[in-house]
Each structure stands twice: as structure tokens, then as C-alpha cells.
PDB file of C-alpha atoms in Angstrom:
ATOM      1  CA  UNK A 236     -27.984   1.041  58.630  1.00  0.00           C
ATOM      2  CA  UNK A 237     -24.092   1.276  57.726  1.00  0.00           C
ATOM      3  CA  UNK A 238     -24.388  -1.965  56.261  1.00  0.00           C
ATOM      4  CA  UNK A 239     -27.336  -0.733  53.833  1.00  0.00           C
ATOM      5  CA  UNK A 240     -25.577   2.599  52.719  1.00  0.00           C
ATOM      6  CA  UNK A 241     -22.395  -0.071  52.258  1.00  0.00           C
ATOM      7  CA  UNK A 242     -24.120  -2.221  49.967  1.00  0.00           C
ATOM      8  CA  UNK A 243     -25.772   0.877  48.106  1.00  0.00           C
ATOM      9  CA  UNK A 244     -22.660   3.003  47.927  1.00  0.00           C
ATOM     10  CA  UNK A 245     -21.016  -0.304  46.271  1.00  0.00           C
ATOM     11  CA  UNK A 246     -23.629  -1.036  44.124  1.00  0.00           C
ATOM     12  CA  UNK A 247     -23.628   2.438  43.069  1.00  0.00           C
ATOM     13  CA  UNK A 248     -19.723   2.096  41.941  1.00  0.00           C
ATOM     14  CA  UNK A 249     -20.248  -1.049  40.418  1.00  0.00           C
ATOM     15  CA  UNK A 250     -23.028   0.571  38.208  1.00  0.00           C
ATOM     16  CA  UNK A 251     -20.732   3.418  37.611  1.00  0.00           C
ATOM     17  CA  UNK A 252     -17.657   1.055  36.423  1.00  0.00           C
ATOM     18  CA  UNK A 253     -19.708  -0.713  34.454  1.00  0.00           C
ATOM     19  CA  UNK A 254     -21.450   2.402  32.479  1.00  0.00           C
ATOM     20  CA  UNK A 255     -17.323   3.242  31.815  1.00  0.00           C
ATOM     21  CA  UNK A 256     -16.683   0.026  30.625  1.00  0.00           C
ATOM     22  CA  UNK A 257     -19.476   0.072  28.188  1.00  0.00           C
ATOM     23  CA  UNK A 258     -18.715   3.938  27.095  1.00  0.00           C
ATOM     24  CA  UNK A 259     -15.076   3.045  26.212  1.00  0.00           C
ATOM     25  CA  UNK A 260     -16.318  -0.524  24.121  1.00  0.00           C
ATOM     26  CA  UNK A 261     -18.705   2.139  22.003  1.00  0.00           C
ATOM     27  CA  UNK A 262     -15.514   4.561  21.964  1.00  0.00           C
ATOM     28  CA  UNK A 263     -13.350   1.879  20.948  1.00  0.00           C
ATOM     29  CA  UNK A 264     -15.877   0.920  18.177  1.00  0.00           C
ATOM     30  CA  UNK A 265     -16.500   4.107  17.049  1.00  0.00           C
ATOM     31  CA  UNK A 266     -12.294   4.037  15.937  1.00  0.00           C
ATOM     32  CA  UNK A 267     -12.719   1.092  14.846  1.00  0.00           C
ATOM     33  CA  UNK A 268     -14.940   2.141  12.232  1.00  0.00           C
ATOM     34  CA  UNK A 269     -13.740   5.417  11.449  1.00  0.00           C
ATOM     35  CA  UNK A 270     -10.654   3.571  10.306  1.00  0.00           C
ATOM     36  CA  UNK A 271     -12.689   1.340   8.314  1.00  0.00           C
ATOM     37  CA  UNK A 272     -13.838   4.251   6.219  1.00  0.00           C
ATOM     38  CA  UNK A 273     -10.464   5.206   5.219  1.00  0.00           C
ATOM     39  CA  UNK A 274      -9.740   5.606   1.618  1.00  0.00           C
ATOM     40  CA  UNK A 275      -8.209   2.988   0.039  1.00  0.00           C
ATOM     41  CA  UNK A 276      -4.482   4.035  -1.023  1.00  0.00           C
ATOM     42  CA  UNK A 277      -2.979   3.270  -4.245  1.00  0.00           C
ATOM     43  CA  UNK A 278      -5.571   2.792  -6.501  1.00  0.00           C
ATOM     44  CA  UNK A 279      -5.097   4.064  -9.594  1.00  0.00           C
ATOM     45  CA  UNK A 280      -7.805   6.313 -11.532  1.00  0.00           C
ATOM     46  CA  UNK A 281      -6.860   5.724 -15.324  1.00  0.00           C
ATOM     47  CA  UNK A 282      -4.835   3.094 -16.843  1.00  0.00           C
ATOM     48  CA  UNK A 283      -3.116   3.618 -20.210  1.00  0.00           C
ATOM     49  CA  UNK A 284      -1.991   0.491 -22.327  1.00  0.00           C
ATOM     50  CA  UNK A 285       1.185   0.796 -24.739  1.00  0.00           C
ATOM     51  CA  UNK A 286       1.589   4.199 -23.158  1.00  0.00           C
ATOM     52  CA  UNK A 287       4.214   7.009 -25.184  1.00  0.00           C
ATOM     53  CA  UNK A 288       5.349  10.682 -23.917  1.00  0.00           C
ATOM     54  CA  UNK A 289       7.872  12.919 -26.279  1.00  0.00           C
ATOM     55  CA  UNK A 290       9.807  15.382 -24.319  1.00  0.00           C
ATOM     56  CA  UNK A 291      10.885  18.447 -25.969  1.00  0.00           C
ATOM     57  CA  UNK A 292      13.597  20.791 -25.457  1.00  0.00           C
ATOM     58  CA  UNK A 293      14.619  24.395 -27.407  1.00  0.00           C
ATOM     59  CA  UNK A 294      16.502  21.711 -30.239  1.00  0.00           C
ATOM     60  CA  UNK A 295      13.562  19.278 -30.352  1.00  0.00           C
ATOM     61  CA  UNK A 296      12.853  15.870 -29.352  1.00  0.00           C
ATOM     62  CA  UNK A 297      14.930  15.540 -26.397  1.00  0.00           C
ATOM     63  CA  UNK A 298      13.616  11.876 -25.221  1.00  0.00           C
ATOM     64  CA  UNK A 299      10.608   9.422 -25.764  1.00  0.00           C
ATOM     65  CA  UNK A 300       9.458   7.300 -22.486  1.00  0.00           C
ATOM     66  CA  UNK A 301       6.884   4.767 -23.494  1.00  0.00           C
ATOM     67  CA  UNK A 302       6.034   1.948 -21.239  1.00  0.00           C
ATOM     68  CA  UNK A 303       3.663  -1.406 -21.321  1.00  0.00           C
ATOM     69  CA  UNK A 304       1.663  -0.258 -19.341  1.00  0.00           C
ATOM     70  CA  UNK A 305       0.679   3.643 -17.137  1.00  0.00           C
ATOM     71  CA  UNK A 306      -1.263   3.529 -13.783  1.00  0.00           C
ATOM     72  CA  UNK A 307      -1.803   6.911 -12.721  1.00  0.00           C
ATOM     73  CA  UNK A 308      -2.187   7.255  -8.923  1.00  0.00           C
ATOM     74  CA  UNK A 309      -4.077  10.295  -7.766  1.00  0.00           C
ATOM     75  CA  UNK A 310      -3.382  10.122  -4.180  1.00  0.00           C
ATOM     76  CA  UNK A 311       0.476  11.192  -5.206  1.00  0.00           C
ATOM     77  CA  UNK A 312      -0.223  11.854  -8.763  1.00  0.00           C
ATOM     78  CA  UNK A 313       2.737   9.964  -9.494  1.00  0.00           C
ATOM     79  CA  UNK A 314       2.378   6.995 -12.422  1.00  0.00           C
ATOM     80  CA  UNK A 315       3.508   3.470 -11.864  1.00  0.00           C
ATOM     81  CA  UNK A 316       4.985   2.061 -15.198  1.00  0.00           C
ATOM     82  CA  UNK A 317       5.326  -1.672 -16.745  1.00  0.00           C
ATOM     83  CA  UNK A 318       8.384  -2.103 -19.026  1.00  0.00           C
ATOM     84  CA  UNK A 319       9.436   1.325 -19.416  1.00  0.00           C
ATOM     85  CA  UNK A 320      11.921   1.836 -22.613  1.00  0.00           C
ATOM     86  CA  UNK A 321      13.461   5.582 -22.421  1.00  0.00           C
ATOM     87  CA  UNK A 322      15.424   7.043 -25.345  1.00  0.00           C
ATOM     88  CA  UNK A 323      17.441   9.996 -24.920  1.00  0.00           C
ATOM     89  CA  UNK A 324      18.511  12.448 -27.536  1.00  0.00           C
ATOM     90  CA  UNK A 325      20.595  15.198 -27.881  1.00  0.00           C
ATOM     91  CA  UNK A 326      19.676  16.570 -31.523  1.00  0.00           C
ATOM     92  CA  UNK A 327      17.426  16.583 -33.819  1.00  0.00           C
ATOM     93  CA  UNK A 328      19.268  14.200 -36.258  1.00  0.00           C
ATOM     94  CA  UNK A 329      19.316  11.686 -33.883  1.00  0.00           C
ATOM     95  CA  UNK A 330      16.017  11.556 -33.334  1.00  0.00           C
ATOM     96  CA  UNK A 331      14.991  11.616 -36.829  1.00  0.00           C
ATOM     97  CA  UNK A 332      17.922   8.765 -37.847  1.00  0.00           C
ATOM     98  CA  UNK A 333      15.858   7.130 -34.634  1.00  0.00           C
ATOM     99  CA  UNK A 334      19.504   6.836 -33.461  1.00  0.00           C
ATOM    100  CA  UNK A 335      18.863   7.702 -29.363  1.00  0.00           C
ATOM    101  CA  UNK A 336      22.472   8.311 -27.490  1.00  0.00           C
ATOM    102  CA  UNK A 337      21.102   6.680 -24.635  1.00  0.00           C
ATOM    103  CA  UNK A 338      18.761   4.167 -24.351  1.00  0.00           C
ATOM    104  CA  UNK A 339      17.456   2.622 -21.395  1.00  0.00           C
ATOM    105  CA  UNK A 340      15.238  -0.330 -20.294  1.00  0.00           C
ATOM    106  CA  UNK A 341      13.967  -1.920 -16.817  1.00  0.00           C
ATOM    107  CA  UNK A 342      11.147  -4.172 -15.652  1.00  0.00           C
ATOM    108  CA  UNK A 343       9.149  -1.145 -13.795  1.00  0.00           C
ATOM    109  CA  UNK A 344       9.828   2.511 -12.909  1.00  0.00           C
ATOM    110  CA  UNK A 345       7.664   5.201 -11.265  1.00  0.00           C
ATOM    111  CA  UNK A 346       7.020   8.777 -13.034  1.00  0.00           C
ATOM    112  CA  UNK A 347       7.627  11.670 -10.471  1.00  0.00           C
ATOM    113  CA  UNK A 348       4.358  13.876 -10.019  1.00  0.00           C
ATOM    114  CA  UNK A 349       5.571  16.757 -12.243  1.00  0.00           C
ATOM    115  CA  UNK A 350       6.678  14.176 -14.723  1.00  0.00           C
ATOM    116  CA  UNK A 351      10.038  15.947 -14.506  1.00  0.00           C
ATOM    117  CA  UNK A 352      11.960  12.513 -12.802  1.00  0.00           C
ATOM    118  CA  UNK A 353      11.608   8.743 -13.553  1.00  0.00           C
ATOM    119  CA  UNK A 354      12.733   5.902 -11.062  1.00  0.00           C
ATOM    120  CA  UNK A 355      13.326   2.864 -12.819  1.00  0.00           C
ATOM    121  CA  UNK A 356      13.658  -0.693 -10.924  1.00  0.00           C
ATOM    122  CA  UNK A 357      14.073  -4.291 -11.634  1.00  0.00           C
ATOM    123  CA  UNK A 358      16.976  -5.142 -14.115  1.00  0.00           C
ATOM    124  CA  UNK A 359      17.835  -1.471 -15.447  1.00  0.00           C
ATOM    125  CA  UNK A 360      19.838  -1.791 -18.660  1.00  0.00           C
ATOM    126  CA  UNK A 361      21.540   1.506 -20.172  1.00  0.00           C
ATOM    127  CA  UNK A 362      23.077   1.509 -23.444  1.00  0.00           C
ATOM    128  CA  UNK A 363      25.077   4.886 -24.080  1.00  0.00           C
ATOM    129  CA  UNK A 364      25.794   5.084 -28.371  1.00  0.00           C
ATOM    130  CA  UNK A 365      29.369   5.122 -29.363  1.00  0.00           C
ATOM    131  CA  UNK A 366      30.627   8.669 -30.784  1.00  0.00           C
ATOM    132  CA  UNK A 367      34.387   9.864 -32.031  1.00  0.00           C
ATOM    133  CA  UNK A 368      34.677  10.699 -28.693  1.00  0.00           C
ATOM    134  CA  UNK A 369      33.174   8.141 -26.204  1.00  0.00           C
ATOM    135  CA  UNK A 370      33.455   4.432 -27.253  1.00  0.00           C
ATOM    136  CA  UNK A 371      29.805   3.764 -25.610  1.00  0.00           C
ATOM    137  CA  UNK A 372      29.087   1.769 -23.100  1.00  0.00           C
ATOM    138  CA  UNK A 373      26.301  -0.622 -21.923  1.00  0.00           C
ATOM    139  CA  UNK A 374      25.610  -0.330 -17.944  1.00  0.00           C
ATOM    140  CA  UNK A 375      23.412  -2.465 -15.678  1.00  0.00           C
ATOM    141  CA  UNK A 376      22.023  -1.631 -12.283  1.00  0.00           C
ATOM    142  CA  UNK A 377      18.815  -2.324 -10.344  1.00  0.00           C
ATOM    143  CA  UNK A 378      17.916   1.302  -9.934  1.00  0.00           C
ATOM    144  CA  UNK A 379      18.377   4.208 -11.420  1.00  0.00           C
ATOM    145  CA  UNK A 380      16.629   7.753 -11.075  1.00  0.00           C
ATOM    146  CA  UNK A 381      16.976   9.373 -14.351  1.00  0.00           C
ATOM    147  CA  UNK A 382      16.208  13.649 -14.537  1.00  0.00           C
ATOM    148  CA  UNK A 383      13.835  14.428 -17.778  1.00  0.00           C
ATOM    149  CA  UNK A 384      15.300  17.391 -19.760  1.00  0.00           C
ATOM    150  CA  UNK A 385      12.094  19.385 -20.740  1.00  0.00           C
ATOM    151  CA  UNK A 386      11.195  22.706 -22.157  1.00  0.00           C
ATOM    152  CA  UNK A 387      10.293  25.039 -19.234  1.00  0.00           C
ATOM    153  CA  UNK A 388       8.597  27.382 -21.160  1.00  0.00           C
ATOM    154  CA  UNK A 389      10.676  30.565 -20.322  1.00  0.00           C
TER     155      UNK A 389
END
């Protein structure tokens, strides 16, 4: 009789293992494709060729970023940008002489989500515009994080 309600007893955690073993391979699975389902990051929702921004400040024009190429990312809403080209000015007689005191290139950059900072990477090349007072200057780096001066509105 002992040896009956042995054999039972152990078929009866054998049965029970294997139920857990099968519950945790559907668990498992059940991750596994959760995690399939995930969105995709990065992917960009509009794409603008030979993009161009103007900036404006209370004395005008106060820069012009144009690039090769915009990808706008909405998971960040930052922008990913191909050849950007940044002039800087700090009148209005500059800008209209098309005379920028600073003028910067680089292979890529990334606009900040507020579109108030730019990162450029990838062979950065500034090139500051002599005056009476500064001699100019040409500067090269492979990043640089450059603040936009914009209007606020206040």
C-alpha cells in the first residue's frame, strides 16, 4: 500500500513540476512578445530637404541655421541635421550686407527640442569676422553646443 501512495504522491509532483515548467515557458513568451511590440525608437516623422530657420531678436535677424537635410524625431522632438551652416548676427546691417560675425559649419548637429540649443558634430569649423576691435579668428573642434539667441516674446 505505501508503495502505491509512493508512486502516486510522486507522480503527483512530477505532474505538478511539469505544469510549472510549462506556465513559466508561456510566461517567458508572453515577455518575449510584449517586447516585440515595442515602438520602434528614432524614427523620424517628417523629413525636410535644404531645410532654413531665421531667428529673430528685438534688432532683427539674429542668425539663420539651414542644413542639408532635417529629420524631426517625435519620440524627443529633437531634429537630427545633415550639413548644418549657422550664421550669426549681431545687427541688422550685417545681415542685410549678408556679412554674419560668426559663421559656423560641421558635418551633423542635433536641434534641442525647444529649438533654443544646437549640438553640432563631425569637423565643426567657426569663423568669427574681423572688426576694429577683434582681428577674427577661425576655430576648429569636433563639437560644439552653440545657445540660439531668440525673441522670447516678453
Amino acid at each position: 500500500m505505501f508503495k502505491h501512495l509512493e508512486r502516486i504522491v510522486l507522480l503527483g509532483v512530477l505532474c505538478v513540476m511539469a505544469g510549472l515548467v510549462v506556465w513559466l515557458h508561456e510566461y517567458d513568451s508572453v515577455d518575449q512578445v510584449e517586447q516585440l511590440q515595442l515602438p520602434a525608437t528614432h524614427e523620424a516623422d517628417y523629413i525636410i530637404q535644404d531645410f532654413a530657420a531665421t531667428g529673430r531678436d528685438a534688432a532683427g535677424v539674429a542668425y539663420i541655421l539651414k542644413a542639408e537635410r532635417l529629420e524631426h524625431l517625435p519620440q524627443d522632438n529633437t531634429s537630427l541635421l545633415d550639413r548644418p551652416h549657422l550664421q550669426q548676427y549681431q545687427n541688422q546691417e550685417q545681415y542685410q550686407s549678408h556679412q554674419p560675425f560668426r559663421d559656423i559649419r560641421s558635418q551633423s548637429g542635433r536641434l534641442s527640442s525647444d529649438g533654443s540649443e544646437v549640438l553640432l558634430t563631425g569637423a565643426v569649423e567657426v569663423k568669427q569676422r574681423a572688426s576694429t576691435s577683434d582681428p577674427g579668428s577661425i576655430t576648429r573642434t569636433e563639437q560644439m553646443t552653440v545657445q540660439l539667441k531668440r525673441e522670447t516674446g516678453n
